[in-house]
Short mmCIF file of C-alpha atoms in Angstrom, two decimals:
data_model
loop_
_atom_site.label_atom_id
_atom_site.label_comp_id
_atom_site.label_asym_id
_atom_site.label_seq_id
_atom_site.Cartn_x
_atom_site.Cartn_y
_atom_site.Cartn_z
CA MET A 539 0.00 0.00 0.00
CA THR A 540 2.94 2.32 0.70
CA GLN A 541 3.91 2.21 -2.98
CA VAL A 542 0.54 3.55 -4.06
CA LEU A 543 0.24 6.43 -1.56
CA PRO A 544 2.78 8.73 -3.27
CA ILE A 545 0.93 8.30 -6.57
CA VAL A 546 -2.39 9.16 -4.96
CA GLN A 547 -0.88 12.12 -3.13
CA GLN A 548 0.61 13.43 -6.38
CA GLN A 549 -2.72 13.08 -8.16
CA GLU A 550 -4.69 14.74 -5.32
CA MET A 551 -3.38 18.23 -6.15
CA PRO A 552 -6.74 19.88 -6.91
CA ARG A 553 -6.94 22.57 -9.49
CA HIS A 554 -9.27 24.49 -7.21
CA GLN A 555 -6.53 25.39 -4.71
CA LYS A 556 -6.28 29.12 -5.33
CA LYS A 557 -5.42 31.76 -2.82
CA GLN A 558 -8.74 33.40 -1.94
CA ARG A 559 -9.64 35.83 0.81
CA ARG A 560 -12.58 33.95 2.31
CA LEU A 561 -13.38 32.29 5.61
CA SER A 562 -12.92 28.52 5.73
CA VAL A 563 -15.23 26.01 7.40
CA SER A 564 -12.75 25.64 10.26
CA GLN A 565 -13.13 29.40 10.83
CA ILE A 566 -16.81 30.04 10.18
CA VAL A 567 -18.07 27.09 12.26
CA PRO A 568 -16.32 28.17 15.50
CA ILE A 569 -17.37 31.79 14.90
CA GLY A 570 -21.00 30.88 14.27
CA PHE A 571 -21.30 28.47 17.16
CA GLY A 572 -19.30 30.89 19.33
CA ILE A 573 -21.98 33.51 18.69
CA VAL A 574 -24.68 30.97 19.57
CA ILE A 575 -22.87 29.94 22.76
CA ALA A 576 -22.21 33.57 23.75
CA VAL A 577 -25.85 34.51 23.24
CA ALA A 578 -26.94 31.42 25.17
CA GLY A 579 -24.51 32.31 27.97
CA ILE A 580 -25.77 35.88 28.16
CA ALA A 581 -29.37 34.71 28.16
CA THR A 582 -28.63 32.14 30.86
CA THR A 583 -26.83 34.73 32.99
CA ILE A 584 -29.70 37.19 32.72
CA THR A 585 -32.17 34.41 33.49
CA GLU A 586 -30.23 33.49 36.63
CA VAL A 587 -30.08 37.16 37.64
CA SER A 588 -33.82 37.40 37.06
CA LYS A 589 -34.38 34.33 39.21
CA ALA A 590 -32.23 35.81 41.95
CA ASN A 591 -34.13 39.12 41.80
CA LEU A 592 -37.43 37.26 41.81
CA LYS A 593 -36.34 35.28 44.88
CA GLN A 594 -35.20 38.51 46.52
CA ALA A 595 -38.51 40.17 45.70
CA GLN A 596 -40.40 37.21 47.12
CA ALA A 597 -38.22 37.31 50.23
CA THR A 598 -38.84 41.06 50.53
CA ALA A 599 -42.58 40.53 50.14
CA GLU A 600 -42.56 37.81 52.78
CA GLN A 601 -40.47 40.03 55.01
CA GLY A 602 -42.91 42.90 54.47
CA PHE A 603 -45.87 40.70 55.35
CA LYS A 604 -44.08 39.52 58.50
CA VAL A 605 -43.23 43.12 59.42
CA LYS A 606 -46.86 44.16 58.93
CA GLU A 607 -47.97 41.16 60.96
CA LEU A 608 -45.60 42.13 63.80
CA LEU A 609 -46.79 45.73 63.63
CA GLY A 610 -50.34 44.50 64.05
CA LEU A 611 -49.27 42.26 66.94
CA VAL A 612 -47.50 45.17 68.65
CA GLU A 613 -50.68 47.24 68.40
CA LYS A 614 -52.71 44.26 69.63
CA ASP A 615 -50.39 43.80 72.64
CA ILE A 616 -50.84 47.45 73.62
CA VAL A 617 -54.64 47.22 73.14
CA ASP A 618 -54.75 44.01 75.24
CA ALA A 619 -52.76 45.71 77.99
CA GLU A 620 -55.09 48.72 77.85
CA THR A 621 -58.14 46.43 77.95
CA GLY A 622 -56.81 44.62 81.02
CA GLN A 623 -56.09 47.97 82.70
CA ARG A 624 -59.63 49.24 82.08
CA GLY A 625 -61.23 46.00 83.28
CA TYR A 626 -59.23 46.13 86.50
CA ILE A 627 -60.01 49.83 87.06
CA ILE A 628 -63.72 49.17 86.65
CA THR A 629 -63.98 45.92 88.63
CA GLY A 630 -60.93 45.86 90.85
CA VAL A 631 -60.64 42.09 90.20
CA ASP A 632 -57.11 40.80 89.58
CA THR A 633 -58.18 38.34 86.88
CA TYR A 634 -58.88 41.31 84.59
CA LEU A 635 -55.13 42.02 84.64
CA GLU A 636 -54.36 38.87 82.62
CA PRO A 637 -54.64 40.66 79.22
CA TYR A 638 -52.39 43.39 80.63
CA GLU A 639 -49.73 40.88 81.73
CA SER A 640 -49.85 38.83 78.49
CA GLY A 641 -49.70 41.99 76.34
CA ARG A 642 -46.72 43.25 78.31
CA LYS A 643 -44.99 39.87 78.00
CA PHE A 644 -45.46 39.39 74.24
CA LEU A 645 -44.80 43.03 73.35
CA GLN A 646 -41.07 42.75 74.01
CA GLU A 647 -40.80 39.59 71.87
CA HIS A 648 -42.66 41.23 68.99
CA LEU A 649 -40.50 44.38 69.19
CA THR A 650 -37.32 42.26 69.10
CA GLY A 651 -38.59 40.33 66.06
CA LEU A 652 -39.50 43.62 64.38
CA LYS A 653 -35.97 44.98 64.87
CA THR A 654 -34.51 41.77 63.46
CA LEU A 655 -36.64 41.81 60.29
CA ILE A 656 -36.45 45.51 59.41
CA ILE A 657 -33.50 46.42 57.15
CA ASP A 658 -34.55 49.84 55.87
CA PRO A 659 -32.84 52.63 57.92
CA ASN A 660 -35.95 54.84 57.92
CA GLN A 661 -38.06 52.03 59.31
CA ARG A 662 -35.47 51.37 62.01
CA THR A 663 -35.63 55.06 62.96
CA ARG A 664 -39.43 54.83 63.28
CA VAL A 665 -39.08 51.77 65.54
CA ASP A 666 -36.64 53.68 67.73
CA LYS A 667 -39.19 56.52 68.00
CA ILE A 668 -42.08 54.17 68.83
CA GLU A 669 -40.30 52.42 71.71
CA PRO A 670 -40.27 55.47 74.07
CA LEU A 671 -43.99 56.05 73.36
CA ILE A 672 -44.73 52.42 74.23
CA GLN A 673 -42.75 52.77 77.45
CA GLN A 674 -44.71 55.92 78.32
CA LYS A 675 -47.98 54.12 77.57
CA PHE A 676 -47.14 51.20 79.85
CA ALA A 677 -45.90 53.56 82.54
CA GLU A 678 -49.30 55.33 82.42
CA LEU A 679 -51.13 51.96 82.55
CA GLU A 680 -49.01 50.76 85.45
CA GLU A 681 -49.57 54.02 87.33
CA THR A 682 -53.37 53.73 87.08
CA ILE A 683 -53.23 50.08 88.17
CA ASN A 684 -51.07 50.91 91.19
CA LEU A 685 -53.43 53.75 92.17
CA LYS A 686 -56.39 51.37 91.87
CA LYS A 687 -54.62 48.83 94.06
CA ALA A 688 -53.98 51.58 96.61
CA GLY A 689 -57.72 52.43 96.60
CA LYS A 690 -57.21 55.89 95.14
CA ASP A 691 -60.15 55.85 92.75
CA LYS A 692 -60.31 59.61 92.47
CA GLU A 693 -56.70 59.90 91.33
CA VAL A 694 -57.35 57.08 88.86
CA LEU A 695 -60.35 58.93 87.45
CA ASN A 696 -58.40 62.15 87.14
CA LEU A 697 -55.53 60.37 85.36
CA VAL A 698 -57.91 58.68 82.91
CA LEU A 699 -59.81 61.91 82.23
CA SER A 700 -56.53 63.71 81.49
CA ASN A 701 -56.45 61.89 78.09
CA LYS A 702 -52.69 61.36 78.49
CA GLY A 703 -52.93 57.66 77.70
CA LYS A 704 -55.22 58.29 74.73
CA GLU A 705 -52.82 60.81 73.22
CA ILE A 706 -49.88 58.43 73.59
CA MET A 707 -51.91 55.60 72.03
CA ASP A 708 -52.95 57.83 69.11
CA ASP A 709 -49.28 58.69 68.45
CA ILE A 710 -48.37 55.01 68.55
CA ARG A 711 -51.16 54.12 66.10
CA VAL A 712 -50.08 56.89 63.71
CA LYS A 713 -46.47 55.75 63.69
CA LEU A 714 -47.42 52.08 63.31
CA LEU A 715 -49.65 53.07 60.37
CA GLU A 716 -46.77 55.03 58.81
CA MET A 717 -44.49 52.03 59.16
CA SER A 718 -47.09 49.72 57.59
CA GLN A 719 -47.62 52.08 54.64
CA GLU A 720 -43.85 52.51 54.17
CA GLN A 721 -43.42 48.75 54.20
CA ASP A 722 -46.09 48.44 51.48
CA LYS A 723 -44.13 50.96 49.37
CA ILE A 724 -40.89 49.00 49.83
CA VAL A 725 -42.58 45.76 48.77
CA GLN A 726 -44.17 47.44 45.73
CA GLN A 727 -40.81 48.92 44.65
CA ARG A 728 -39.10 45.54 44.91
CA GLN A 729 -41.90 43.84 42.98
CA LYS A 730 -41.78 46.54 40.30
CA ALA A 731 -38.01 46.17 39.92
CA SER A 732 -38.36 42.40 39.75
CA ALA A 733 -41.05 42.72 37.06
CA GLN A 734 -38.76 45.00 35.01
CA VAL A 735 -35.88 42.54 35.30
CA GLN A 736 -38.17 39.69 34.26
CA GLN A 737 -39.36 41.70 31.26
CA VAL A 738 -35.79 42.47 30.17
CA SER A 739 -34.82 38.84 30.73
CA SER A 740 -37.73 37.66 28.59
CA ILE A 741 -36.79 40.08 25.79
CA ILE A 742 -33.13 39.01 25.87
CA SER A 743 -34.06 35.31 26.02
CA TRP A 744 -36.28 35.60 22.93
CA GLY A 745 -33.67 37.77 21.21
CA GLY A 746 -30.96 35.24 22.05
CA LEU A 747 -33.12 32.45 20.66
CA ILE A 748 -33.66 34.39 17.42
CA VAL A 749 -29.96 35.26 17.12
CA GLY A 750 -28.98 31.64 17.85
CA ILE A 751 -31.37 30.31 15.20
CA GLY A 752 -30.13 32.90 12.71
CA SER A 753 -26.50 32.06 13.43
CA GLY A 754 -27.21 28.35 13.04
CA VAL A 755 -29.00 28.90 9.71
CA PHE A 756 -26.14 31.10 8.48
CA VAL A 757 -23.48 28.56 9.48
CA SER A 758 -25.42 25.70 7.87
CA TYR A 759 -25.92 27.68 4.65
CA TYR A 760 -22.28 28.74 4.50
CA VAL A 761 -21.00 25.21 5.16
CA ALA A 762 -23.34 23.75 2.52
CA ASN A 763 -22.12 26.26 -0.11
CA TYR A 764 -18.52 25.66 0.91
CA ILE A 765 -18.94 21.91 0.54
CA ALA A 766 -20.68 22.29 -2.82
CA ARG A 767 -17.96 24.67 -4.02
CA LEU A 768 -14.78 23.09 -2.69
CA ILE A 769 -15.49 19.40 -2.08
CA ILE A 770 -17.26 18.18 -5.24
CA GLY A 771 -14.25 19.23 -7.37
CA PRO A 772 -11.77 17.32 -5.23
CA ILE A 773 -14.14 14.32 -5.26
CA THR A 774 -13.92 14.28 -9.06
CA ASP A 775 -10.13 14.46 -8.94
CA ALA A 776 -10.07 11.77 -6.25
CA ALA A 777 -12.23 9.50 -8.40
CA LYS A 778 -9.77 9.87 -11.25
CA SER A 779 -6.88 9.22 -8.88
CA VAL A 780 -8.59 6.09 -7.54
CA THR A 781 -9.17 4.86 -11.06
CA SER A 782 -5.56 5.42 -12.07
CA SER A 783 -4.08 3.89 -8.89
CA SER A 784 -6.32 0.82 -8.52
CA ALA A 785 -4.02 -1.16 -10.84
CA GLY A 786 -1.03 -0.32 -8.63
CA ILE A 787 -3.02 -1.33 -5.56
CA ALA A 788 -3.87 -4.69 -7.14
CA GLU A 789 -0.22 -5.35 -7.93
CA THR A 790 0.80 -4.42 -4.37
CA VAL A 791 -1.89 -6.72 -2.97
CA ASP A 792 -0.50 -9.62 -5.03
CA ASN A 793 2.98 -9.02 -3.60
CA GLN A 794 1.60 -8.85 -0.08
CA GLU A 795 -0.30 -12.09 -0.60
CA ARG A 796 2.93 -13.91 -1.51
CA SER A 797 4.73 -12.34 1.49
CA VAL A 798 1.97 -13.38 3.88
CA LEU A 799 2.09 -16.98 2.64
CA ASP A 800 5.85 -17.08 3.23
CA GLN A 801 5.33 -15.53 6.66
CA THR A 802 2.74 -18.20 7.53
CA SER A 803 5.24 -20.97 6.75
CA SER A 804 7.99 -19.29 8.83
CA VAL A 805 5.66 -18.75 11.76
CA HIS A 806 4.66 -22.43 11.72
CA GLU A 807 8.31 -23.55 11.90
CA THR A 808 9.04 -21.04 14.70
CA THR A 809 6.04 -22.30 16.66
CA SER A 810 7.33 -25.89 16.51
CA THR A 811 10.78 -24.82 17.75
CA ILE A 812 9.32 -22.81 20.64
CA GLU A 813 7.10 -25.75 21.67
CA GLU A 814 10.23 -27.95 21.96
CA LEU A 815 11.88 -25.20 24.00
CA GLY A 816 8.85 -25.19 26.31
CA VAL A 817 9.22 -28.95 26.93
CA PHE A 818 12.92 -28.49 27.83
CA THR A 819 12.05 -25.60 30.14
CA LEU A 820 9.46 -27.69 32.01
CA GLN A 821 12.02 -30.48 32.47
CA SER A 822 14.53 -27.93 33.84
CA ALA A 823 11.91 -26.68 36.28
CA GLU A 824 11.24 -30.25 37.51
CA GLN A 825 14.98 -30.90 38.01
CA ALA A 826 15.31 -27.59 39.86
CA ASP A 827 12.42 -28.59 42.15
CA ILE A 828 14.16 -31.91 42.94
CA ALA A 829 17.43 -30.07 43.69
CA ALA A 830 15.57 -27.61 45.89
CA GLY A 831 14.06 -30.52 47.86
CA GLY A 832 17.53 -32.03 48.44
CA ALA A 833 18.93 -28.67 49.49
CA LYS A 834 16.04 -28.20 51.90
CA GLN A 835 16.70 -31.65 53.46
CA ALA A 836 20.41 -30.81 53.84
CA LEU A 837 19.43 -27.49 55.39
CA LEU A 838 17.27 -29.30 57.96
CA LEU A 839 20.17 -31.67 58.81
CA ALA A 840 22.58 -28.74 59.16
CA GLU A 841 20.14 -26.93 61.41
CA GLY A 842 19.82 -30.13 63.51
CA GLY A 843 23.63 -30.31 63.78
CA THR A 844 23.71 -26.68 64.87
CA LEU A 845 21.17 -27.42 67.61
CA THR A 846 23.19 -30.47 68.75
CA VAL A 847 26.36 -28.39 68.90
CA GLY A 848 24.49 -25.82 70.96
CA ARG A 849 23.37 -28.47 73.44
CA THR A 850 26.94 -29.85 73.57
CA ILE A 851 28.26 -26.37 74.36
CA GLU A 852 25.69 -26.07 77.13
CA GLY A 853 26.72 -29.50 78.57
CA ILE A 854 30.45 -28.71 78.46
CA SER A 855 29.79 -25.30 79.99
CA GLY A 856 27.90 -26.99 82.83
CA LEU A 857 30.76 -29.51 83.28
CA ARG A 858 33.29 -26.67 83.38
CA ASP A 859 31.21 -24.90 86.00
CA GLN A 860 31.05 -28.10 88.09
CA VAL A 861 34.83 -28.63 87.79
CA THR A 862 35.38 -25.03 88.83
CA THR A 863 33.10 -25.60 91.85
CA ILE A 864 35.07 -28.75 92.80
CA ALA A 865 38.34 -26.83 92.46
CA ASN A 866 37.02 -24.12 94.76
CA GLN A 867 35.93 -26.75 97.31
CA ILE A 868 39.35 -28.46 97.13
CA ILE A 869 41.04 -25.12 97.73
CA ARG A 870 38.85 -24.61 100.81
CA LEU A 871 39.71 -28.20 101.93
CA SER A 872 43.41 -27.41 101.49
CA GLU A 873 42.99 -24.36 103.67
CA GLN A 874 41.24 -26.48 106.33
CA THR A 875 43.99 -29.17 106.25
CA GLY A 876 46.51 -26.38 106.74
CA GLN A 877 44.61 -25.34 109.82
CA ILE A 878 44.62 -28.98 111.04
CA SER A 879 48.40 -29.13 110.52
CA THR A 880 48.80 -25.97 112.58
CA VAL A 881 46.70 -27.43 115.40
CA SER A 882 48.68 -30.71 115.23
CA GLU A 883 51.97 -28.86 115.54
CA LEU A 884 50.55 -26.96 118.50
CA VAL A 885 49.54 -30.28 120.12
CA ALA A 886 53.05 -31.69 119.53
CA ASP A 887 54.59 -28.61 121.06
CA LEU A 888 52.30 -28.91 124.08
CA ALA A 889 53.24 -32.60 124.40
CA ASN A 890 56.95 -31.70 124.46
CA GLN A 891 56.35 -29.06 127.07
CA THR A 892 54.23 -31.50 129.12
CA ASN A 893 56.98 -34.12 128.86
CA MET A 894 59.53 -31.59 130.15
CA LEU A 895 57.24 -30.65 133.01
CA ALA A 896 56.69 -34.34 133.86
CA LEU A 897 60.45 -34.90 133.82
CA ASN A 898 60.99 -31.99 136.19
CA ALA A 899 58.17 -33.25 138.38
CA GLY A 900 59.87 -36.72 138.55
CA VAL A 901 63.13 -35.11 139.60
CA GLU A 902 61.42 -33.12 142.30
CA ALA A 903 59.55 -36.22 143.48
CA ALA A 904 62.83 -38.12 143.76
CA ARG A 905 64.22 -35.35 145.91
CA ALA A 906 61.20 -35.45 148.13
CA GLY A 907 61.82 -39.09 148.92
CA GLU A 908 59.03 -41.07 150.47
CA HIS A 909 56.62 -38.15 150.31
CA GLY A 910 57.07 -37.68 146.59
CA LYS A 911 56.37 -41.24 145.43
CA GLY A 912 52.70 -40.56 144.54
CA PHE A 913 53.66 -37.44 142.69
CA ALA A 914 56.37 -39.40 140.82
CA VAL A 915 53.76 -41.92 139.65
CA VAL A 916 51.51 -39.09 138.38
CA ALA A 917 54.46 -37.48 136.65
CA GLY A 918 55.26 -40.79 134.94
CA GLU A 919 51.72 -41.17 133.67
CA ILE A 920 51.78 -37.61 132.41
CA ARG A 921 54.99 -38.35 130.50
CA LYS A 922 53.35 -41.37 128.93
CA LEU A 923 50.36 -39.27 127.87
CA ALA A 924 52.67 -36.58 126.51
CA ASP A 925 54.58 -39.20 124.50
CA GLN A 926 51.33 -40.61 123.11
CA SER A 927 50.09 -37.08 122.25
CA LYS A 928 53.33 -36.37 120.42
CA LYS A 929 53.06 -39.63 118.47
CA SER A 930 49.42 -38.81 117.57
CA ALA A 931 50.40 -35.31 116.50
CA ASP A 932 53.18 -36.73 114.34
CA GLN A 933 50.73 -39.17 112.73
CA ILE A 934 48.25 -36.33 112.14
CA ASN A 935 50.99 -34.23 110.54
CA SER A 936 51.92 -37.16 108.32
CA LEU A 937 48.28 -37.68 107.29
CA VAL A 938 47.79 -33.96 106.72
CA ASN A 939 50.87 -33.86 104.51
CA GLU A 940 49.55 -36.81 102.49
CA VAL A 941 46.11 -35.14 102.18
CA GLN A 942 47.76 -31.86 101.19
CA ALA A 943 49.77 -33.62 98.50
CA ALA A 944 46.61 -35.33 97.21
CA ILE A 945 44.77 -32.00 97.26
CA ASN A 946 47.56 -30.35 95.28
CA SER A 947 47.39 -33.15 92.71
CA THR A 948 43.61 -32.82 92.56
CA VAL A 949 43.89 -29.05 92.10
CA MET A 950 46.26 -29.57 89.20
CA VAL A 951 43.95 -32.18 87.68
CA THR A 952 40.83 -29.99 88.07
CA ASP A 953 42.70 -27.02 86.63
CA GLU A 954 43.71 -29.11 83.66
CA GLY A 955 40.11 -30.33 83.33
CA THR A 956 38.86 -26.74 83.38
CA LYS A 957 41.32 -25.80 80.65
CA LYS A 958 40.32 -28.80 78.56
CA ALA A 959 36.63 -28.00 79.10
CA THR A 960 37.28 -24.43 77.94
CA MET A 961 39.15 -25.74 74.90
CA GLY A 962 36.27 -28.15 74.26
CA ILE A 963 33.80 -25.25 74.40
CA GLU A 964 35.92 -23.24 71.97
CA LEU A 965 36.22 -26.20 69.60
CA THR A 966 32.49 -26.88 69.90
CA GLU A 967 31.69 -23.20 69.24
CA GLU A 968 33.94 -23.32 66.18
CA THR A 969 32.08 -26.47 65.13
CA GLY A 970 28.80 -24.61 65.68
CA ASP A 971 30.06 -21.73 63.53
CA VAL A 972 31.02 -24.22 60.84
CA PHE A 973 27.53 -25.76 61.03
CA ALA A 974 25.99 -22.28 60.87
CA ASN A 975 28.09 -21.40 57.81
CA ILE A 976 27.13 -24.72 56.24
CA ALA A 977 23.46 -24.01 57.01
CA ASN A 978 23.73 -20.52 55.49
CA SER A 979 25.45 -21.91 52.40
CA ILE A 980 22.84 -24.65 52.06
CA ASN A 981 20.10 -22.04 52.57
CA GLN A 982 21.61 -19.91 49.80
CA VAL A 983 21.77 -22.99 47.58
CA PHE A 984 18.15 -23.79 48.46
CA LEU A 985 17.01 -20.23 47.72
CA SER A 986 19.01 -20.14 44.49
CA THR A 987 17.62 -23.51 43.43
CA GLN A 988 14.12 -22.40 44.32
CA GLN A 989 14.65 -19.18 42.33
CA ILE A 990 15.92 -21.23 39.40
CA ALA A 991 12.83 -23.44 39.64
CA GLN A 992 10.53 -20.41 39.72
CA THR A 993 12.42 -18.82 36.84
CA SER A 994 12.15 -22.03 34.84
CA LYS A 995 8.42 -22.17 35.55
CA HIS A 996 8.05 -18.53 34.49
CA GLN A 997 10.05 -19.29 31.37
CA ALA A 998 7.80 -22.25 30.67
CA VAL A 999 4.73 -20.03 31.09
CA THR A 1000 6.36 -17.36 28.91
CA VAL A 1001 7.20 -19.94 26.25
CA GLN A 1002 3.60 -21.14 26.33
CA GLN A 1003 2.47 -17.53 25.94
CA VAL A 1004 4.90 -17.11 23.04
CA VAL A 1005 3.52 -20.30 21.50
CA ALA A 1006 0.01 -18.94 21.90
CA ALA A 1007 1.14 -15.62 20.41
CA MET A 1008 2.81 -17.40 17.48
CA ASN A 1009 -0.34 -19.42 16.93
CA ALA A 1010 -2.29 -16.17 17.00
CA ILE A 1011 0.20 -14.65 14.53
CA ASN A 1012 -0.14 -17.74 12.35
CA LEU A 1013 -3.91 -17.45 12.49
CA GLY A 1014 -3.63 -13.72 11.82
CA ALA A 1015 -1.38 -14.37 8.85
CA LYS A 1016 -3.95 -16.78 7.46
CA GLU A 1017 -6.70 -14.25 8.06
CA THR A 1018 -4.50 -11.58 6.46
CA ALA A 1019 -4.06 -13.77 3.42
CA ALA A 1020 -7.81 -14.23 3.21
CA GLY A 1021 -8.27 -10.50 3.74
CA ILE A 1022 -5.81 -9.70 0.96
CA ILE A 1023 -7.84 -11.85 -1.37
CA GLN A 1024 -10.92 -9.89 -0.34
CA VAL A 1025 -8.95 -6.66 -0.89
CA LYS A 1026 -8.16 -7.81 -4.42
CA ASP A 1027 -11.84 -8.31 -5.08
CA ALA A 1028 -12.67 -5.00 -3.37
CA THR A 1029 -10.03 -3.23 -5.48
CA LYS A 1030 -11.72 -4.41 -8.62
CA GLU A 1031 -15.07 -3.21 -7.30
CA LEU A 1032 -13.44 0.09 -6.24
CA ASN A 1033 -12.13 0.57 -9.75
CA LYS A 1034 -15.61 0.05 -11.17
CA ALA A 1035 -17.14 2.40 -8.56
CA ALA A 1036 -14.52 5.08 -9.32
CA GLU A 1037 -15.30 4.86 -13.01
CA ASN A 1038 -19.02 5.14 -12.26
CA LEU A 1039 -18.40 8.09 -9.88
CA GLU A 1040 -16.31 9.90 -12.47
CA ALA A 1041 -19.04 9.37 -15.02
CA VAL A 1042 -21.73 10.68 -12.64
CA VAL A 1043 -19.77 13.76 -11.43
#
């Protein structure tokens, strides 16, 4: 197809391409629809403004009605209070004061609501002027009630006949009426302004609709003329170009058909080779799994050896501690035998001294003659005991020396045993380190073998995917070949259609 495109592009140079000062479709369409959108936007904006003004006017009207309602309630509260005051003055019964109390109670609430609703400054000024009058009115009512309670009927009559309360009430009614009338004017002004905005909005909406329709008609007309003027000519040229290039397209399609058939054969051979590669990859994955199992078993054995070495180290350490304890006990025994030797020497020394004393006693007994015979016998016995004590002390010294020699030998043996136990611990720890290194190495081998197995499995999956892709390519190549045949037929039909189009245009 790439061989035909340059020919078509060369033949698609329309003779109608002349430099003309006119708007194109790409220019007139955005301008026309831009006008429509702008008009629609303006109309929408004005409509929204009109809605907002209408809502504001409705809110103002509702506010005005509420203000008028509150004004009426304020007047009603004052009238109720005045009614209660008159009933009490006439009857002197406290129950007649209930309207007075309720009017006084609700009046403050209604005045507060009135101040909250009123926005107009003039109306606020009128409220500020009414409040002192209301206070004066209630002061007058309260004064008459207090006088009535005090039994001063004459003063009550004089105060009522003075018309002070009536004058205050008339002023209040006048100002409330002024406020009500002013509120009506405010509502009417807002409603009038809202009606004007609605009228303008309606005019602009209809005008926008007319302008939008006109713009749409103009754009449609201009585009239709542009198409009729600039597109039919190129269609004629394109029909001629299609007619002249259909032969080249047919030749190109024949070449592509042969290429696709060759490609189908190559893809089939490649698919067979990749399938064999997939079988080899699966076998490699199985062998890697077997190797990983052996490495895992060796790792378990190495870990068991490491645990055994650890227990051996613990046993030798305990033996070394026991030997050290025995050595310490032997040292204490040596110290005790030394003390025994000292005591034995002391006993021998005492025996010698006793023997000397017995000898001296025998000499003195001999000098004493007949009177010293008993003493001589005692001295002889003492000498015998001294001799026996000396012999026993010598035997003890001999035994102590033998024990001391044995203790020294035992100390040397235990010291040697401690050293050998320490060396055994060091050798066992080195053996444990060797086992740990072996376990780490086997673990690395296991992990590497496992990684190889996973990689082989992934490769097998990838190869299967490649096989599937090659099968898809093979199927696509076959479909492409069939499509090319259809393109050949379509090219012939296109050639006929181009000839018919050229004849019609």
